Short mmCIF file of C-alpha atoms in Angstrom, two decimals:
data_model
loop_
_atom_site.label_atom_id
_atom_site.label_comp_id
_atom_site.label_asym_id
_atom_site.label_seq_id
_atom_site.Cartn_x
_atom_site.Cartn_y
_atom_site.Cartn_z
CA MET A 1 -6.82 125.01 95.74
CA LEU A 2 -5.14 122.23 93.77
CA ARG A 3 -7.60 122.62 90.60
CA GLU A 4 -6.28 126.31 89.92
CA TYR A 5 -3.14 124.29 88.18
CA ILE A 6 -5.35 122.72 85.27
CA PRO A 7 -4.89 126.06 83.53
CA VAL A 8 -1.36 126.38 84.53
CA LEU A 9 -1.16 123.25 82.45
CA MET A 10 -3.20 124.11 79.77
CA ILE A 11 -0.86 127.14 79.33
CA PHE A 12 2.09 124.59 79.25
CA ALA A 13 0.72 122.84 76.99
CA MET A 14 -0.07 125.79 74.55
CA SER A 15 3.25 127.61 74.76
CA LEU A 16 4.87 124.29 74.08
CA GLY A 17 2.48 123.80 71.16
CA ALA A 18 3.04 127.16 69.79
CA GLY A 19 6.68 126.49 69.97
CA ALA A 20 6.63 123.42 68.10
CA ILE A 21 4.44 124.50 65.69
CA MET A 22 6.53 127.04 64.64
CA VAL A 23 9.47 125.14 64.53
CA ILE A 24 8.26 122.44 62.51
CA GLY A 25 6.29 124.52 60.44
CA SER A 26 9.46 126.61 59.80
CA ALA A 27 11.42 123.04 58.91
CA ILE A 28 8.67 122.16 56.83
CA PHE A 29 8.24 125.63 54.40
CA SER A 30 12.05 126.15 54.39
CA ASN A 31 14.27 124.78 51.12
CA TYR A 32 17.43 123.96 53.36
CA ARG A 33 20.51 123.48 50.45
CA PRO A 34 23.77 123.13 52.74
CA THR A 35 26.92 123.76 51.00
CA THR A 36 30.19 123.51 52.20
CA VAL A 37 30.96 127.61 52.89
CA LYS A 38 27.25 127.88 54.01
CA LYS A 39 27.82 125.44 56.98
CA GLU A 40 30.98 127.27 58.44
CA ALA A 41 30.42 129.10 61.75
CA TYR A 42 29.97 132.87 60.72
CA GLU A 43 33.42 134.41 61.74
CA SER A 44 32.81 138.10 59.91
CA GLY A 45 33.66 136.50 56.65
CA MET A 46 36.97 134.36 57.45
CA PRO A 47 37.46 130.82 57.50
CA PRO A 48 36.29 129.84 61.22
CA VAL A 49 39.32 129.03 63.48
CA GLY A 50 39.32 126.10 65.71
CA ASP A 51 36.46 125.29 67.53
CA ALA A 52 33.91 127.44 69.54
CA ARG A 53 33.62 125.33 72.92
CA GLU A 54 37.32 126.46 73.76
CA ARG A 55 38.21 127.32 77.52
CA PHE A 56 36.52 130.91 78.54
CA ALA A 57 36.76 133.11 81.50
CA VAL A 58 36.80 132.11 85.31
CA LYS A 59 34.64 135.04 86.18
CA TYR A 60 31.52 133.77 84.75
CA TYR A 61 32.06 130.22 87.02
CA ILE A 62 32.40 132.78 89.91
CA VAL A 63 28.98 135.06 89.10
CA ALA A 64 27.55 131.32 89.00
CA MET A 65 28.62 130.34 92.35
CA LEU A 66 27.99 133.61 93.75
CA PHE A 67 24.29 133.83 91.94
CA LEU A 68 24.01 129.90 94.13
CA LEU A 69 24.78 131.58 97.25
CA PHE A 70 22.69 134.57 96.97
CA ASP A 71 19.61 133.25 95.73
CA VAL A 72 19.55 130.95 98.23
CA GLU A 73 19.73 134.10 100.55
CA VAL A 74 16.92 135.71 98.21
CA VAL A 75 14.68 132.88 98.74
CA PHE A 76 14.89 132.92 102.44
CA LEU A 77 13.98 136.70 102.55
CA PHE A 78 11.18 136.07 100.26
CA THR A 79 9.40 134.02 103.16
CA TRP A 80 10.28 136.13 105.87
CA GLY A 81 9.02 139.02 103.97
CA ALA A 82 5.84 137.14 103.46
CA VAL A 83 4.99 137.29 107.17
CA PHE A 84 7.12 140.20 108.36
CA ARG A 85 4.52 141.95 110.01
CA ARG A 86 3.27 139.07 111.71
CA LEU A 87 6.97 138.34 113.30
CA GLY A 88 7.63 142.03 114.04
CA LEU A 89 10.60 143.01 116.41
CA PHE A 90 11.63 139.53 116.87
CA GLY A 91 11.52 138.64 113.24
CA TYR A 92 13.29 142.04 111.82
CA VAL A 93 16.14 141.65 114.44
CA ALA A 94 16.53 138.20 113.78
CA ILE A 95 16.54 138.84 109.78
CA MET A 96 18.91 141.97 110.52
CA ILE A 97 21.80 139.53 111.98
CA PHE A 98 21.29 137.65 108.56
CA ILE A 99 21.65 140.19 106.15
CA VAL A 100 24.58 142.04 108.06
CA LEU A 101 26.11 138.01 107.39
CA LEU A 102 25.08 138.22 104.14
CA ILE A 103 26.74 141.93 103.36
CA ALA A 104 29.63 140.78 105.26
CA GLY A 105 30.28 137.96 102.78
CA LEU A 106 29.68 140.47 100.07
CA LEU A 107 32.04 142.92 101.29
CA TYR A 108 34.63 139.94 101.57
CA GLU A 109 34.31 139.06 98.07
CA TRP A 110 34.46 142.78 97.06
CA ARG A 111 37.55 143.17 98.90
CA LYS A 112 39.10 139.95 97.27
CA GLY A 113 38.44 140.96 93.71
CA ALA A 114 35.63 138.50 92.98
CA LEU A 115 33.44 141.39 90.96
CA GLU A 116 36.01 142.69 89.23
CA TRP A 117 35.67 142.54 85.31
CA ASP A 118 38.66 144.57 84.12
CA MET Y 1 -22.88 133.54 94.31
CA GLY Y 2 -20.45 130.83 95.88
CA PRO Y 3 -17.68 129.13 94.64
CA LEU Y 4 -17.80 127.77 90.69
CA SER Y 5 -18.42 124.17 90.44
CA THR Y 6 -15.80 121.92 88.77
CA THR Y 7 -17.88 121.78 85.18
CA ALA Y 8 -17.90 125.41 85.25
CA PHE Y 9 -14.14 126.18 86.66
CA ILE Y 10 -13.10 123.50 83.54
CA ILE Y 11 -15.08 125.89 80.91
CA SER Y 12 -14.07 129.20 82.20
CA ALA Y 13 -10.71 128.02 82.25
CA VAL Y 14 -10.65 126.95 78.83
CA ALA Y 15 -12.46 130.38 77.66
CA LYS Y 16 -9.92 132.28 80.14
CA VAL Y 17 -6.62 130.29 79.03
CA LEU Y 18 -7.96 130.46 74.98
CA VAL Y 19 -9.24 134.56 75.22
CA ILE Y 20 -5.88 135.72 77.07
CA PHE Y 21 -3.19 133.62 75.59
CA VAL Y 22 -4.43 134.29 71.81
CA GLY Y 23 -4.99 138.06 72.81
CA TRP Y 24 -1.32 137.70 74.40
CA LEU Y 25 0.00 136.70 71.04
CA ILE Y 26 -1.79 139.19 69.30
CA VAL Y 27 -0.36 142.33 71.48
CA VAL Y 28 3.45 140.53 71.46
CA ALA Y 29 3.10 140.83 67.44
CA GLY Y 30 1.64 144.70 67.99
CA VAL Y 31 4.52 145.36 69.68
CA THR Y 32 7.16 144.40 67.18
CA LEU Y 33 5.66 146.57 65.43
CA ALA Y 34 4.76 149.19 68.14
CA GLU Y 35 8.71 148.84 68.59
CA ARG Y 36 9.76 149.56 64.58
CA LYS Y 37 7.20 152.50 64.71
CA ILE Y 38 8.36 154.29 67.63
CA ALA Y 39 12.32 154.05 66.57
CA ALA Y 40 11.20 155.53 63.34
CA TRP Y 41 9.73 157.92 65.15
CA ILE Y 42 12.40 158.40 67.37
CA GLN Y 43 15.04 158.94 64.85
CA ASP Y 44 12.94 160.54 62.58
CA ARG Y 45 12.29 158.31 59.59
CA SER Y 46 9.00 156.45 58.60
CA GLY Y 47 9.09 152.92 59.87
CA PRO Y 48 7.09 150.13 57.62
CA ASN Y 49 4.41 151.84 55.74
CA ARG Y 50 4.03 149.44 53.02
CA VAL Y 51 1.88 146.36 54.58
CA GLY Y 52 -1.53 147.84 55.03
CA PRO Y 53 -2.52 151.40 56.14
CA TRP Y 54 0.46 152.50 58.39
CA GLY Y 55 1.99 149.31 57.76
CA ILE Y 56 0.05 147.67 60.61
CA PHE Y 57 -0.08 144.36 58.88
CA GLN Y 58 3.71 144.05 59.29
CA PRO Y 59 3.80 141.72 61.65
CA ILE Y 60 1.70 138.94 59.42
CA ALA Y 61 4.17 140.03 56.84
CA ASP Y 62 7.15 139.18 59.13
CA GLY Y 63 5.32 135.79 60.20
CA ILE Y 64 5.17 134.60 56.21
CA LYS Y 65 8.46 135.95 55.99
CA ASN Y 66 9.92 133.83 58.14
CA PHE Y 67 8.24 130.98 57.90
CA ALA Y 68 9.42 131.31 54.18
CA LYS Y 69 12.97 131.65 54.85
CA GLU Y 70 15.91 129.20 54.71
CA GLU Y 71 16.59 127.43 57.50
CA HIS Y 72 20.43 127.24 58.30
CA ILE Y 73 22.00 124.84 60.64
CA PRO Y 74 26.03 125.32 61.03
CA GLY Y 75 27.90 122.25 60.70
CA GLY Y 76 29.56 121.80 64.31
CA ALA Y 77 25.93 122.48 65.48
CA SER Y 78 24.54 120.25 68.59
CA ARG Y 79 21.51 119.40 66.48
CA TRP Y 80 19.11 118.79 68.98
CA LEU Y 81 19.78 121.66 71.62
CA PHE Y 82 19.88 123.95 68.64
CA PHE Y 83 16.40 123.22 67.93
CA LEU Y 84 14.98 123.11 71.27
CA ALA Y 85 16.97 126.37 72.14
CA PRO Y 86 13.93 128.68 70.67
CA ILE Y 87 11.18 126.81 72.29
CA ILE Y 88 13.14 126.74 75.62
CA SER Y 89 13.50 130.25 75.25
CA MET Y 90 9.77 131.16 74.22
CA PHE Y 91 7.95 128.71 76.95
CA PRO Y 92 8.79 130.41 80.07
CA ALA Y 93 8.05 134.17 78.43
CA PHE Y 94 4.74 132.88 77.13
CA VAL Y 95 3.55 130.69 80.42
CA VAL Y 96 4.00 134.23 83.22
CA ILE Y 97 0.71 135.50 82.00
CA ALA Y 98 -0.94 132.67 84.08
CA VAL Y 99 -0.86 134.38 87.29
CA ILE Y 100 -1.03 138.07 86.23
CA PRO Y 101 -4.86 139.23 87.11
CA VAL Y 102 -5.96 141.49 84.26
CA ALA Y 103 -9.69 143.29 85.37
CA ALA Y 104 -12.05 143.25 87.91
CA PRO Y 105 -13.86 139.83 88.59
CA LEU Y 106 -16.50 138.99 85.93
CA PRO Y 107 -20.17 137.77 86.79
CA THR Y 108 -21.79 135.03 84.73
CA PRO Y 109 -24.79 133.68 85.70
CA TRP Y 110 -22.88 130.50 87.11
CA GLY Y 111 -20.61 132.35 89.90
CA LEU Y 112 -18.16 135.02 89.87
CA VAL Y 113 -15.03 135.02 87.38
CA GLU Y 114 -11.98 136.12 88.37
CA VAL Y 115 -10.02 137.30 85.28
CA ILE Y 116 -6.79 135.98 85.63
CA VAL Y 117 -5.68 131.82 84.15
CA ALA Y 118 -4.78 130.62 87.47
CA ASP Y 119 -5.02 132.24 90.65
CA LEU Y 120 -2.21 130.28 92.35
CA PRO Y 121 -1.39 131.07 96.17
CA ILE Y 122 2.02 131.20 95.05
CA GLY Y 123 2.13 133.62 92.52
CA PHE Y 124 5.16 135.40 93.01
CA LEU Y 125 7.32 132.40 93.14
CA PHE Y 126 5.88 131.33 89.72
CA VAL Y 127 6.63 134.17 88.30
CA MET Y 128 10.03 134.43 89.69
CA ALA Y 129 10.57 130.57 89.08
CA LEU Y 130 9.89 130.83 84.85
CA ALA Y 131 11.55 134.44 84.94
CA SER Y 132 14.58 132.29 85.86
CA LEU Y 133 13.89 129.67 83.22
CA GLY Y 134 14.64 132.10 80.49
CA VAL Y 135 17.92 132.16 80.83
CA TYR Y 136 18.49 128.61 79.43
CA GLY Y 137 17.18 128.93 76.23
CA LEU Y 138 19.86 131.88 75.60
CA THR Y 139 22.65 129.90 76.84
CA LEU Y 140 21.85 126.93 75.32
CA GLY Y 141 21.09 128.83 72.06
CA GLY Y 142 24.67 130.20 72.16
CA TRP Y 143 26.10 126.92 73.19
CA ALA Y 144 24.26 124.97 70.57
CA SER Y 145 25.50 126.78 67.56
CA ASN Y 146 29.21 126.19 67.69
CA SER Y 147 30.02 129.61 66.98
CA LYS Y 148 32.15 132.02 68.73
CA TYR Y 149 30.05 134.79 68.33
CA SER Y 150 26.92 132.89 69.69
CA PHE Y 151 29.17 131.12 72.28
CA LEU Y 152 30.46 134.55 74.10
CA GLY Y 153 26.51 135.96 73.81
CA GLY Y 154 25.30 132.47 75.68
CA VAL Y 155 27.77 132.94 78.30
CA ARG Y 156 27.35 136.67 78.95
CA ALA Y 157 23.78 136.24 79.08
CA SER Y 158 23.81 133.77 81.74
CA ALA Y 159 25.89 135.88 84.03
CA GLN Y 160 23.91 139.08 83.67
CA MET Y 161 20.11 137.29 84.15
CA ILE Y 162 21.44 135.14 87.04
CA SER Y 163 23.18 138.55 88.51
CA TYR Y 164 20.33 140.48 88.00
CA GLU Y 165 18.03 137.77 89.23
CA VAL Y 166 19.29 138.32 92.91
CA ALA Y 167 18.38 142.16 92.25
CA LEU Y 168 15.56 140.99 91.02
CA GLY Y 169 14.27 138.72 93.92
CA LEU Y 170 15.34 141.30 96.32
CA SER Y 171 13.37 144.36 94.85
CA LEU Y 172 10.46 141.75 95.36
CA VAL Y 173 10.43 141.46 98.75
CA PRO Y 174 9.61 145.05 100.18
CA ILE Y 175 6.47 144.39 98.00
CA PHE Y 176 6.05 141.06 100.49
CA MET Y 177 6.34 142.97 103.70
CA LEU Y 178 3.82 145.37 102.79
CA ALA Y 179 1.31 143.17 101.45
CA GLY Y 180 2.04 140.32 103.48
CA ASN Y 181 1.11 138.07 100.76
CA VAL Y 182 2.13 136.47 97.68
CA THR Y 183 -0.80 135.93 95.24
CA LEU Y 184 -1.03 138.57 92.84
CA PRO Y 185 -4.75 139.54 92.91
CA GLU Y 186 -4.28 140.36 96.85
CA ILE Y 187 -1.86 142.41 95.92
CA VAL Y 188 -4.01 144.54 93.61
CA ARG Y 189 -6.76 144.39 96.55
CA GLN Y 190 -4.15 145.72 99.02
CA GLN Y 191 -3.30 148.78 96.62
CA GLN Y 192 -7.13 149.67 95.86
CA ASP Y 193 -7.15 149.85 99.70
CA ALA Y 194 -4.32 151.75 100.33
CA LEU Y 195 -2.24 153.75 97.98
CA TRP Y 196 -0.43 152.44 95.19
CA TYR Y 197 3.01 150.20 95.83
CA VAL Y 198 5.12 152.86 94.03
CA LEU Y 199 4.50 155.36 96.62
CA PRO Y 200 5.45 153.57 99.63
CA LEU Y 201 8.01 151.64 97.51
CA MET Y 202 9.51 154.13 95.19
CA VAL Y 203 13.17 152.91 95.57
CA GLY Y 204 12.02 149.39 95.06
CA PHE Y 205 9.99 150.41 91.78
CA LEU Y 206 13.13 152.05 90.61
CA PHE Y 207 15.41 148.82 91.44
CA PHE Y 208 12.75 146.95 90.01
CA SER Y 209 12.27 148.33 86.81
CA VAL Y 210 16.10 148.77 86.20
CA SER Y 211 16.22 144.87 87.35
CA TYR Y 212 13.87 143.61 85.44
CA PHE Y 213 15.28 145.90 82.04
CA ALA Y 214 18.45 143.63 82.12
CA GLU Y 215 16.34 140.59 82.72
CA THR Y 216 14.81 141.04 79.54
CA ASN Y 217 18.47 141.70 77.92
CA ARG Y 218 16.86 145.00 76.40
CA GLY Y 219 17.56 148.53 76.48
CA PRO Y 220 21.13 149.84 77.73
CA PHE Y 221 21.29 146.11 79.09
CA ASP Y 222 21.34 144.32 75.39
CA MET Y 223 24.80 142.55 75.94
CA PRO Y 224 23.90 139.02 74.83
CA GLU Y 225 23.34 140.93 71.53
CA ALA Y 226 25.48 143.73 71.49
CA GLU Y 227 25.52 144.00 67.89
CA SER Y 228 28.70 146.28 67.50
CA GLU Y 229 30.74 143.76 69.47
CA LEU Y 230 29.29 140.38 68.99
CA VAL Y 231 27.53 140.56 65.46
CA TYR Y 232 24.73 139.31 66.94
CA GLY Y 233 25.24 137.52 70.14
CA PHE Y 234 23.74 134.06 70.63
CA HIS Y 235 21.60 133.94 68.05
CA THR Y 236 24.22 134.30 65.03
CA GLU Y 237 23.89 131.48 63.84
CA TYR Y 238 19.90 131.30 64.16
CA SER Y 239 17.70 132.41 60.80
CA ALA Y 240 13.96 132.28 59.74
CA MET Y 241 11.28 131.01 62.23
CA ARG Y 242 14.27 130.42 65.13
CA MET Y 243 15.54 133.25 65.04
CA ALA Y 244 11.82 135.35 65.04
CA MET Y 245 11.09 132.81 68.18
CA PHE Y 246 13.96 134.30 70.01
CA TYR Y 247 12.83 137.90 69.13
CA LEU Y 248 9.35 136.85 69.98
CA ALA Y 249 10.61 135.64 73.42
CA GLU Y 250 12.20 138.95 74.27
CA TYR Y 251 9.19 140.89 73.25
CA ALA Y 252 6.83 138.40 75.19
CA ASN Y 253 9.41 139.07 77.88
CA MET Y 254 8.81 143.05 77.86
CA VAL Y 255 5.32 142.96 77.79
CA THR Y 256 5.16 140.71 80.67
CA ALA Y 257 7.56 142.81 82.58
CA SER Y 258 5.66 146.16 81.57
CA ALA Y 259 2.18 144.08 83.21
CA LEU Y 260 4.15 143.15 85.99
CA MET Y 261 5.59 146.69 86.86
CA ALA Y 262 1.81 147.65 86.44
CA THR Y 263 0.55 144.96 89.11
CA PHE Y 264 2.83 145.19 91.84
CA PHE Y 265 3.80 149.15 91.84
CA PHE Y 266 0.82 150.65 90.02
CA GLY Y 267 -2.26 149.18 91.34
CA GLY Y 268 -2.80 146.30 88.48
CA TRP Y 269 -6.53 146.82 87.00
CA ASP Y 270 -7.63 149.48 89.60
CA ILE Y 271 -9.04 152.69 88.66
CA PRO Y 272 -7.89 155.57 90.57
CA PHE Y 273 -9.92 157.61 93.14
CA TRP Y 274 -12.72 155.38 92.15
CA ALA Y 275 -14.58 153.29 94.54
CA GLY Y 276 -16.88 151.45 91.92
CA ASP Y 277 -14.29 149.07 91.17
CA ASN Y 278 -12.73 147.77 94.59
CA ILE Y 279 -14.26 144.19 93.96
CA GLY Y 280 -12.70 141.43 96.30
CA VAL Y 281 -13.62 137.76 96.37
CA ALA Y 282 -13.72 136.21 100.05
CA ALA Y 283 -12.31 132.25 100.35
CA ASP Y 284 -15.63 131.31 100.45
CA GLY Y 285 -17.03 133.09 97.01
CA SER Y 286 -18.57 136.01 98.91
CA ILE Y 287 -18.28 139.23 97.28
CA ILE Y 288 -16.69 142.03 99.35
CA GLY Y 289 -16.66 145.86 98.61
CA ALA Y 290 -18.47 146.95 95.27
CA THR Y 291 -21.03 145.16 93.26
CA PRO Y 292 -19.22 143.30 90.21
CA ALA Y 293 -20.65 144.35 86.72
CA TRP Y 294 -19.33 143.53 83.24
CA TRP Y 295 -18.87 147.06 82.21
CA VAL Y 296 -16.72 147.73 85.37
CA THR Y 297 -14.33 144.84 84.41
CA LEU Y 298 -14.26 146.69 81.07
CA LEU Y 299 -13.25 149.50 82.49
CA THR Y 300 -10.53 147.74 84.93
CA PHE Y 301 -9.15 146.01 81.88
CA ALA Y 302 -9.04 148.68 80.13
CA SER Y 303 -6.95 150.57 82.84
CA PHE Y 304 -4.64 147.43 83.10
CA ALA Y 305 -3.56 147.97 78.99
CA ALA Y 306 -3.14 151.64 79.47
CA LYS Y 307 -0.67 150.96 82.32
CA THR Y 308 0.91 148.22 80.42
CA ALA Y 309 1.11 150.06 77.50
CA PHE Y 310 2.75 152.64 79.03
CA PHE Y 311 5.60 150.83 80.59
CA ILE Y 312 6.11 148.93 76.64
CA LEU Y 313 6.44 152.77 75.60
CA VAL Y 314 8.73 153.65 78.47
CA PHE Y 315 10.77 150.33 77.33
CA ILE Y 316 10.84 151.14 73.36
CA TRP Y 317 11.84 154.44 74.55
CA VAL Y 318 14.44 154.03 76.93
CA ARG Y 319 16.12 151.04 74.25
CA TRP Y 320 16.32 153.86 71.37
CA THR Y 321 17.91 156.71 73.69
CA ILE Y 322 20.25 155.19 76.07
CA PRO Y 323 23.59 154.18 74.53
CA ARG Y 324 24.82 150.27 75.71
CA PHE Y 325 26.85 149.83 78.93
CA ARG Y 326 30.07 148.08 78.67
CA TYR Y 327 29.83 144.32 80.52
CA ASP Y 328 32.03 145.56 83.29
CA GLN Y 329 29.64 148.23 84.03
CA VAL Y 330 26.61 145.82 83.68
CA MET Y 331 28.29 143.45 86.18
CA ALA Y 332 29.39 145.88 88.54
CA LEU Y 333 25.62 147.58 88.59
CA GLY Y 334 24.17 144.50 89.54
CA TRP Y 335 26.61 143.32 92.18
CA LYS Y 336 27.92 146.61 93.99
CA VAL Y 337 25.08 149.02 93.18
CA LEU Y 338 21.55 146.73 93.22
CA ILE Y 339 22.14 144.42 95.55
CA PRO Y 340 24.06 146.26 98.63
CA LEU Y 341 21.65 149.41 98.28
CA LEU Y 342 18.56 146.77 98.29
CA VAL Y 343 19.47 144.79 101.13
CA VAL Y 344 19.59 148.22 102.87
CA TYR Y 345 16.67 149.16 101.71
CA ILE Y 346 14.96 146.40 102.81
CA ALA Y 347 15.84 146.93 106.52
CA VAL Y 348 15.69 150.34 106.64
CA LEU Y 349 12.15 149.63 104.92
CA GLY Y 350 11.71 147.08 107.67
CA GLY Y 351 12.74 149.59 110.59
CA ALA Y 352 10.15 152.01 109.47
CA MET Y 353 7.12 149.78 109.14
CA LEU Y 354 8.40 148.73 112.84
CA ALA Y 355 8.16 152.04 113.93
CA LEU Y 356 5.12 153.09 112.04
CA GLU Y 357 3.30 150.17 113.98
CA ALA Y 358 5.06 151.03 117.06
CA ALA Y 359 3.47 154.67 116.63
CA GLY Y 360 -0.04 153.35 116.19
CA ILE Y 361 -0.33 154.22 112.72
CA GLU Y 362 -2.78 151.62 111.25
CA PHE Y 363 -2.09 150.32 107.60
CA GLY Y 364 -3.92 152.53 105.23
CA VAL Y 365 -3.10 155.80 103.36
CA ARG Y 366 -1.51 157.65 106.16
CA TYR Y 367 0.70 154.49 106.39
CA ALA Y 368 1.66 154.47 103.11
CA LEU Y 369 2.02 158.26 102.82
CA SER Y 370 4.91 157.81 105.78
CA LEU Y 371 6.33 155.09 103.95
CA ALA Y 372 6.26 157.54 100.58
CA GLY Y 373 8.19 160.48 102.95
CA ILE Y 374 10.83 158.15 103.85
CA ASN Y 375 11.69 156.54 100.35
CA LEU Y 376 11.62 160.12 98.79
CA VAL Y 377 14.41 160.97 101.20
CA LEU Y 378 16.03 157.55 100.01
CA LEU Y 379 15.65 158.16 96.71
CA LEU Y 380 17.43 161.81 96.72
CA LEU Y 381 20.21 160.08 98.64
CA ILE Y 382 20.52 157.34 96.05
CA MET Y 383 20.01 159.68 92.95
CA PHE Y 384 22.81 161.96 94.33
CA TRP Y 385 24.94 159.00 95.08
CA LEU Y 386 24.63 157.09 92.30
CA ASP Y 387 24.86 160.40 90.07
CA ARG Y 388 28.79 160.06 91.10
CA SER Y 389 29.19 156.92 89.57
CA ARG Y 390 31.93 156.20 91.29
CA ILE Y 391 31.31 152.18 91.74
CA VAL Y 392 29.73 151.88 87.93
CA LEU Y 393 32.59 153.20 86.01
CA GLY Y 394 35.43 151.95 88.48
CA GLY Y 395 38.97 152.82 87.06
CA ALA Y 396 37.45 154.59 84.38
CA TRP Y 397 36.34 157.31 86.71
CA ARG Y 398 39.69 157.29 88.68
CA GLN Y 399 41.09 157.70 85.48
CA ALA Y 400 38.89 160.98 84.25
CA ARG Y 401 38.84 162.82 87.49
CA PRO Y 402 42.30 164.37 87.46
CA GLN Y 403 41.43 165.75 83.72
CA GLN Y 404 38.23 166.84 85.12
CA ALA Y 405 39.64 168.62 87.84
CA ARG Y 406 42.66 169.76 85.24
CA SER Y 407 39.87 171.18 82.82
CA ARG Y 408 38.03 172.89 85.84
CA GLY Y 409 41.20 174.62 86.87
#
């Protein structure tokens, strides 16, 4: 029923409230006295070199793309799993075809080296 | 007793939210102390023992200290994101408790109150959706700091958490298949009828716990922090209460993970070998099974708390025992071991369930025990296959092999 979502909204509000109280309270009680050196980014005691927002390894993008593909497939499996016992053999065979395609895709990525990190 | 009236529902909801949320905060604070005490115990030292007897007021002292400390903002940081990241990180960790049933339904003069903040029909999806929100806090925190260590920690966190989210989702599919349902109270009830899911889904439990360890960035998977490589990872530039909030989020996630393990695989609030707690509530509010009573609710809550505490102990124990993975090993374990094995596992389990149903075995203890046998075989296969660690170690394994061969010869 829809009224079950009222407590969810309450707990949303309480979590956000607790977070806000902590951040604001800390901002009130702390005495921040910035100096030029203090404001530098930490780089093991050396003066920081350049900006941190540089280019970074493309592998992270590949992981993000693979995640998109596989997560959609996982959501598909969720719905199938919930009704698995009602669908019986037909649903099983259908999802097996889907899973074989999924595994074929994963093996292709694997062979192409998309999962390598060295 | 019928369903609660709207007024009674609102009052009970407010009471439940307050009690469970405040109780949750106390538990999370207690776990921060428990970790330090257990770490000290494992490393043979005293741990915190100055504030109160055995240091039990240490979390309060930590809180006061963190509020009073100087808050630091690096010069090049994006101020708003830097400000928001700890809140975004804490929010999902604290909200997931809403769908976890913590005890048997409590009888009150106004009707039967289920001891769960919100009995959502999509409990599972709620957990998954919020668990995946957690990655934003870490990534934003790392990016907003404009420091190289934070940045690397942030990207690592994002890649690791989304990889293991796929594995986490896949490891939940067997539970759906067995329960035929996506609400958590219903799964607890099904486990009372048959067996705890840890037996018929042993392999699923193994994979679920490994993925959740990685998802909480703890134990051997704390790559986003990795103090030997990245100083402090994504919260290098954070100080005072904001840093403490990242810690609170981590510990809250850990408690949630333990509670979920207890709920999905160890019967939630079920007391084993006792039918007195098998209480179900039908859609019209009528009671199925045993009669509810306040002391049954208390006992079942104690059972749930004991199971959760055990898994928290396991989390802490693992963190202080097992050395950290290398990042490429973490990613290899996620993509090359967990995901393919889980997909195969789902296929085998589905086939086994269909075969059992074709053999005419009804869902119940025998059904679950047959699945447990199949799982045991799979578990042994996986253990002996994983033990060779060909895939996780990759090139390192191939390099090490000739040496091993030589030393043996």
